[in-house]
PDB file of C-alpha atoms in Angstrom:
ATOM      1  CA  UNK A  10       0.493  12.043  16.980  1.00  0.00           C
ATOM      2  CA  UNK A  11       4.184  11.100  16.748  1.00  0.00           C
ATOM      3  CA  UNK A  12       5.558   9.964  13.405  1.00  0.00           C
ATOM      4  CA  UNK A  13       6.912   6.404  13.320  1.00  0.00           C
ATOM      5  CA  UNK A  14      10.337   6.088  11.743  1.00  0.00           C
ATOM      6  CA  UNK A  15      11.267   3.497   9.128  1.00  0.00           C
ATOM      7  CA  UNK A  16      14.667   2.182   8.095  1.00  0.00           C
ATOM      8  CA  UNK A  17      15.870   4.132   5.049  1.00  0.00           C
ATOM      9  CA  UNK A  18      16.283   0.891   3.082  1.00  0.00           C
ATOM     10  CA  UNK A  19      12.671  -0.304   3.581  1.00  0.00           C
ATOM     11  CA  UNK A  20      10.689  -0.872   0.372  1.00  0.00           C
ATOM     12  CA  UNK A  21       7.150  -1.858  -0.589  1.00  0.00           C
ATOM     13  CA  UNK A  22       6.446  -3.232  -4.037  1.00  0.00           C
ATOM     14  CA  UNK A  23       3.976  -5.116  -6.184  1.00  0.00           C
ATOM     15  CA  UNK A  24       5.032  -8.767  -6.414  1.00  0.00           C
ATOM     16  CA  UNK A  25       2.865  -9.769  -9.372  1.00  0.00           C
ATOM     17  CA  UNK A  26       2.085  -6.532 -11.237  1.00  0.00           C
ATOM     18  CA  UNK A  27       4.236  -4.247 -13.340  1.00  0.00           C
ATOM     19  CA  UNK A  28       3.716  -0.829 -14.835  1.00  0.00           C
ATOM     20  CA  UNK A  29       1.843  -1.212 -18.122  1.00  0.00           C
ATOM     21  CA  UNK A  30       0.256  -4.607 -17.383  1.00  0.00           C
ATOM     22  CA  UNK A  31      -3.152  -5.497 -18.834  1.00  0.00           C
ATOM     23  CA  UNK A  32      -5.184  -7.675 -16.466  1.00  0.00           C
ATOM     24  CA  UNK A  33      -8.656  -9.164 -16.034  1.00  0.00           C
ATOM     25  CA  UNK A  34     -10.961  -8.381 -13.130  1.00  0.00           C
ATOM     26  CA  UNK A  35     -10.994  -9.511 -10.413  1.00  0.00           C
ATOM     27  CA  UNK A  36      -7.357  -8.461 -10.098  1.00  0.00           C
ATOM     28  CA  UNK A  37      -5.074 -10.381  -7.753  1.00  0.00           C
ATOM     29  CA  UNK A  38      -2.653  -8.008  -6.048  1.00  0.00           C
ATOM     30  CA  UNK A  39       0.280  -9.390  -4.061  1.00  0.00           C
ATOM     31  CA  UNK A  40       2.079  -6.854  -1.878  1.00  0.00           C
ATOM     32  CA  UNK A  41       5.750  -7.205  -0.968  1.00  0.00           C
ATOM     33  CA  UNK A  42       7.876  -5.587   1.731  1.00  0.00           C
ATOM     34  CA  UNK A  43      11.601  -5.687   2.425  1.00  0.00           C
ATOM     35  CA  UNK A  44      13.599  -4.165   5.258  1.00  0.00           C
ATOM     36  CA  UNK A  45      10.629  -4.183   7.662  1.00  0.00           C
ATOM     37  CA  UNK A  46       7.957  -6.540   8.948  1.00  0.00           C
ATOM     38  CA  UNK A  47       4.173  -6.656   8.802  1.00  0.00           C
ATOM     39  CA  UNK A  48       2.076  -6.098  11.941  1.00  0.00           C
ATOM     40  CA  UNK A  49      -1.660  -5.499  12.252  1.00  0.00           C
ATOM     41  CA  UNK A  50      -2.981  -1.997  12.864  1.00  0.00           C
ATOM     42  CA  UNK A  51      -2.873  -1.046  16.524  1.00  0.00           C
ATOM     43  CA  UNK A  52       0.183  -3.196  17.276  1.00  0.00           C
ATOM     44  CA  UNK A  53       3.278  -1.248  18.303  1.00  0.00           C
ATOM     45  CA  UNK A  54       6.431  -3.125  17.353  1.00  0.00           C
ATOM     46  CA  UNK A  55       9.660  -1.641  15.944  1.00  0.00           C
ATOM     47  CA  UNK A  56      10.152  -1.538  12.180  1.00  0.00           C
ATOM     48  CA  UNK A  57       6.680  -2.812  11.284  1.00  0.00           C
ATOM     49  CA  UNK A  58       3.594  -1.536   9.524  1.00  0.00           C
ATOM     50  CA  UNK A  59       0.740  -2.675   7.320  1.00  0.00           C
ATOM     51  CA  UNK A  60      -0.153  -2.158   3.672  1.00  0.00           C
ATOM     52  CA  UNK A  61      -2.463   0.439   2.140  1.00  0.00           C
ATOM     53  CA  UNK A  62      -3.391   0.278  -1.538  1.00  0.00           C
ATOM     54  CA  UNK A  63      -3.990   3.605  -3.255  1.00  0.00           C
ATOM     55  CA  UNK A  64      -6.187   3.334  -6.356  1.00  0.00           C
ATOM     56  CA  UNK A  65      -6.554   6.233  -8.803  1.00  0.00           C
ATOM     57  CA  UNK A  66      -5.557   8.787  -6.150  1.00  0.00           C
ATOM     58  CA  UNK A  67      -2.444  10.783  -5.232  1.00  0.00           C
ATOM     59  CA  UNK A  68       0.078   9.670  -2.610  1.00  0.00           C
ATOM     60  CA  UNK A  69      -1.339  10.401   0.865  1.00  0.00           C
ATOM     61  CA  UNK A  70       0.250  13.367   2.664  1.00  0.00           C
ATOM     62  CA  UNK A  71       3.038  12.688   5.137  1.00  0.00           C
ATOM     63  CA  UNK A  72       2.115  12.840   8.799  1.00  0.00           C
ATOM     64  CA  UNK A  73      -1.619  12.358   8.255  1.00  0.00           C
ATOM     65  CA  UNK A  74      -3.871   9.341   8.722  1.00  0.00           C
ATOM     66  CA  UNK A  75      -4.444   7.591   5.395  1.00  0.00           C
ATOM     67  CA  UNK A  76      -8.077   7.910   4.329  1.00  0.00           C
ATOM     68  CA  UNK A  77     -10.258   4.796   4.270  1.00  0.00           C
ATOM     69  CA  UNK A  78     -12.464   4.820   1.179  1.00  0.00           C
ATOM     70  CA  UNK A  79     -12.776   3.230  -2.267  1.00  0.00           C
ATOM     71  CA  UNK A  80      -9.471   4.808  -3.341  1.00  0.00           C
ATOM     72  CA  UNK A  81      -7.559   3.969  -0.140  1.00  0.00           C
ATOM     73  CA  UNK A  82      -7.808   0.297   0.846  1.00  0.00           C
ATOM     74  CA  UNK A  83      -6.478  -0.613   4.313  1.00  0.00           C
ATOM     75  CA  UNK A  84      -5.002  -4.006   5.137  1.00  0.00           C
ATOM     76  CA  UNK A  85      -5.005  -3.513   8.910  1.00  0.00           C
ATOM     77  CA  UNK A  86      -5.038  -7.227   9.704  1.00  0.00           C
ATOM     78  CA  UNK A  87      -1.634  -7.614   8.077  1.00  0.00           C
ATOM     79  CA  UNK A  88      -2.851  -9.018   4.756  1.00  0.00           C
ATOM     80  CA  UNK A  89      -0.384  -9.196   1.873  1.00  0.00           C
ATOM     81  CA  UNK A  90      -2.718 -10.312  -0.932  1.00  0.00           C
ATOM     82  CA  UNK A  91      -6.149  -9.279  -2.199  1.00  0.00           C
ATOM     83  CA  UNK A  92      -8.514  -9.929  -5.112  1.00  0.00           C
ATOM     84  CA  UNK A  93     -10.247  -6.721  -6.208  1.00  0.00           C
ATOM     85  CA  UNK A  94     -12.994  -6.039  -8.694  1.00  0.00           C
ATOM     86  CA  UNK A  95     -11.812  -3.078 -10.767  1.00  0.00           C
ATOM     87  CA  UNK A  96     -13.788  -1.469 -13.566  1.00  0.00           C
ATOM     88  CA  UNK A  97     -12.510  -1.905 -17.124  1.00  0.00           C
ATOM     89  CA  UNK A  98     -10.056   0.749 -18.261  1.00  0.00           C
ATOM     90  CA  UNK A  99      -6.879   2.381 -16.962  1.00  0.00           C
ATOM     91  CA  UNK A 100      -6.049   2.569 -13.250  1.00  0.00           C
ATOM     92  CA  UNK A 101      -3.129   3.764 -11.153  1.00  0.00           C
ATOM     93  CA  UNK A 102      -1.981   1.752  -8.140  1.00  0.00           C
ATOM     94  CA  UNK A 103       0.460   2.558  -5.348  1.00  0.00           C
ATOM     95  CA  UNK A 104       1.379   0.861  -2.079  1.00  0.00           C
ATOM     96  CA  UNK A 105       1.950   2.869   1.093  1.00  0.00           C
ATOM     97  CA  UNK A 106       3.081   1.298   4.354  1.00  0.00           C
ATOM     98  CA  UNK A 107       1.274   2.738   7.361  1.00  0.00           C
ATOM     99  CA  UNK A 108       2.163   2.515  11.024  1.00  0.00           C
ATOM    100  CA  UNK A 109      -0.108   1.175  13.772  1.00  0.00           C
ATOM    101  CA  UNK A 110      -2.244   4.338  13.424  1.00  0.00           C
ATOM    102  CA  UNK A 111      -2.478   4.258   9.590  1.00  0.00           C
ATOM    103  CA  UNK A 112       0.047   7.108   9.241  1.00  0.00           C
ATOM    104  CA  UNK A 113       2.897   6.854   6.693  1.00  0.00           C
ATOM    105  CA  UNK A 114       6.337   6.337   8.223  1.00  0.00           C
ATOM    106  CA  UNK A 115       9.241   8.769   8.066  1.00  0.00           C
ATOM    107  CA  UNK A 116      10.825   8.359   5.627  1.00  0.00           C
ATOM    108  CA  UNK A 117       7.706   7.271   3.763  1.00  0.00           C
ATOM    109  CA  UNK A 118       7.723   3.655   2.578  1.00  0.00           C
ATOM    110  CA  UNK A 119       5.891   3.897  -0.745  1.00  0.00           C
ATOM    111  CA  UNK A 120       6.028   2.045  -4.038  1.00  0.00           C
ATOM    112  CA  UNK A 121       6.277   3.630  -7.428  1.00  0.00           C
ATOM    113  CA  UNK A 122       2.896   4.414  -8.953  1.00  0.00           C
ATOM    114  CA  UNK A 123       2.079   1.817 -11.594  1.00  0.00           C
ATOM    115  CA  UNK A 124      -0.487   2.053 -14.377  1.00  0.00           C
ATOM    116  CA  UNK A 125      -2.525  -1.005 -15.286  1.00  0.00           C
ATOM    117  CA  UNK A 126      -5.359  -1.557 -17.727  1.00  0.00           C
ATOM    118  CA  UNK A 127      -8.284  -3.774 -16.787  1.00  0.00           C
ATOM    119  CA  UNK A 128      -9.904  -5.454 -19.787  1.00  0.00           C
TER     120      UNK A 128
END
């Protein structure tokens, strides 16, 4: 499977959360993107992708399909916001932009890992 390229200036980020935040569940997560556009999974269009939220797991490996499980949430319809029930306690969150096949771009478009605490 060919790797989809991304502009080197593309960035994904959390719009409403910061490292160290304490939040209540359900947690609203707003996902931002600059330097590229959002397209649903399966749609081939230059400089686009869709969000994946990584919860309490390491960054997915380059060149491989991002897993789909409780730690890897796919937003293949092009969603940019979600409300999630998270258990109380500390959690790590990271955003990864995936191409039409759920594979990270090259270079990878990933956010910093942030730590939040759910009360």
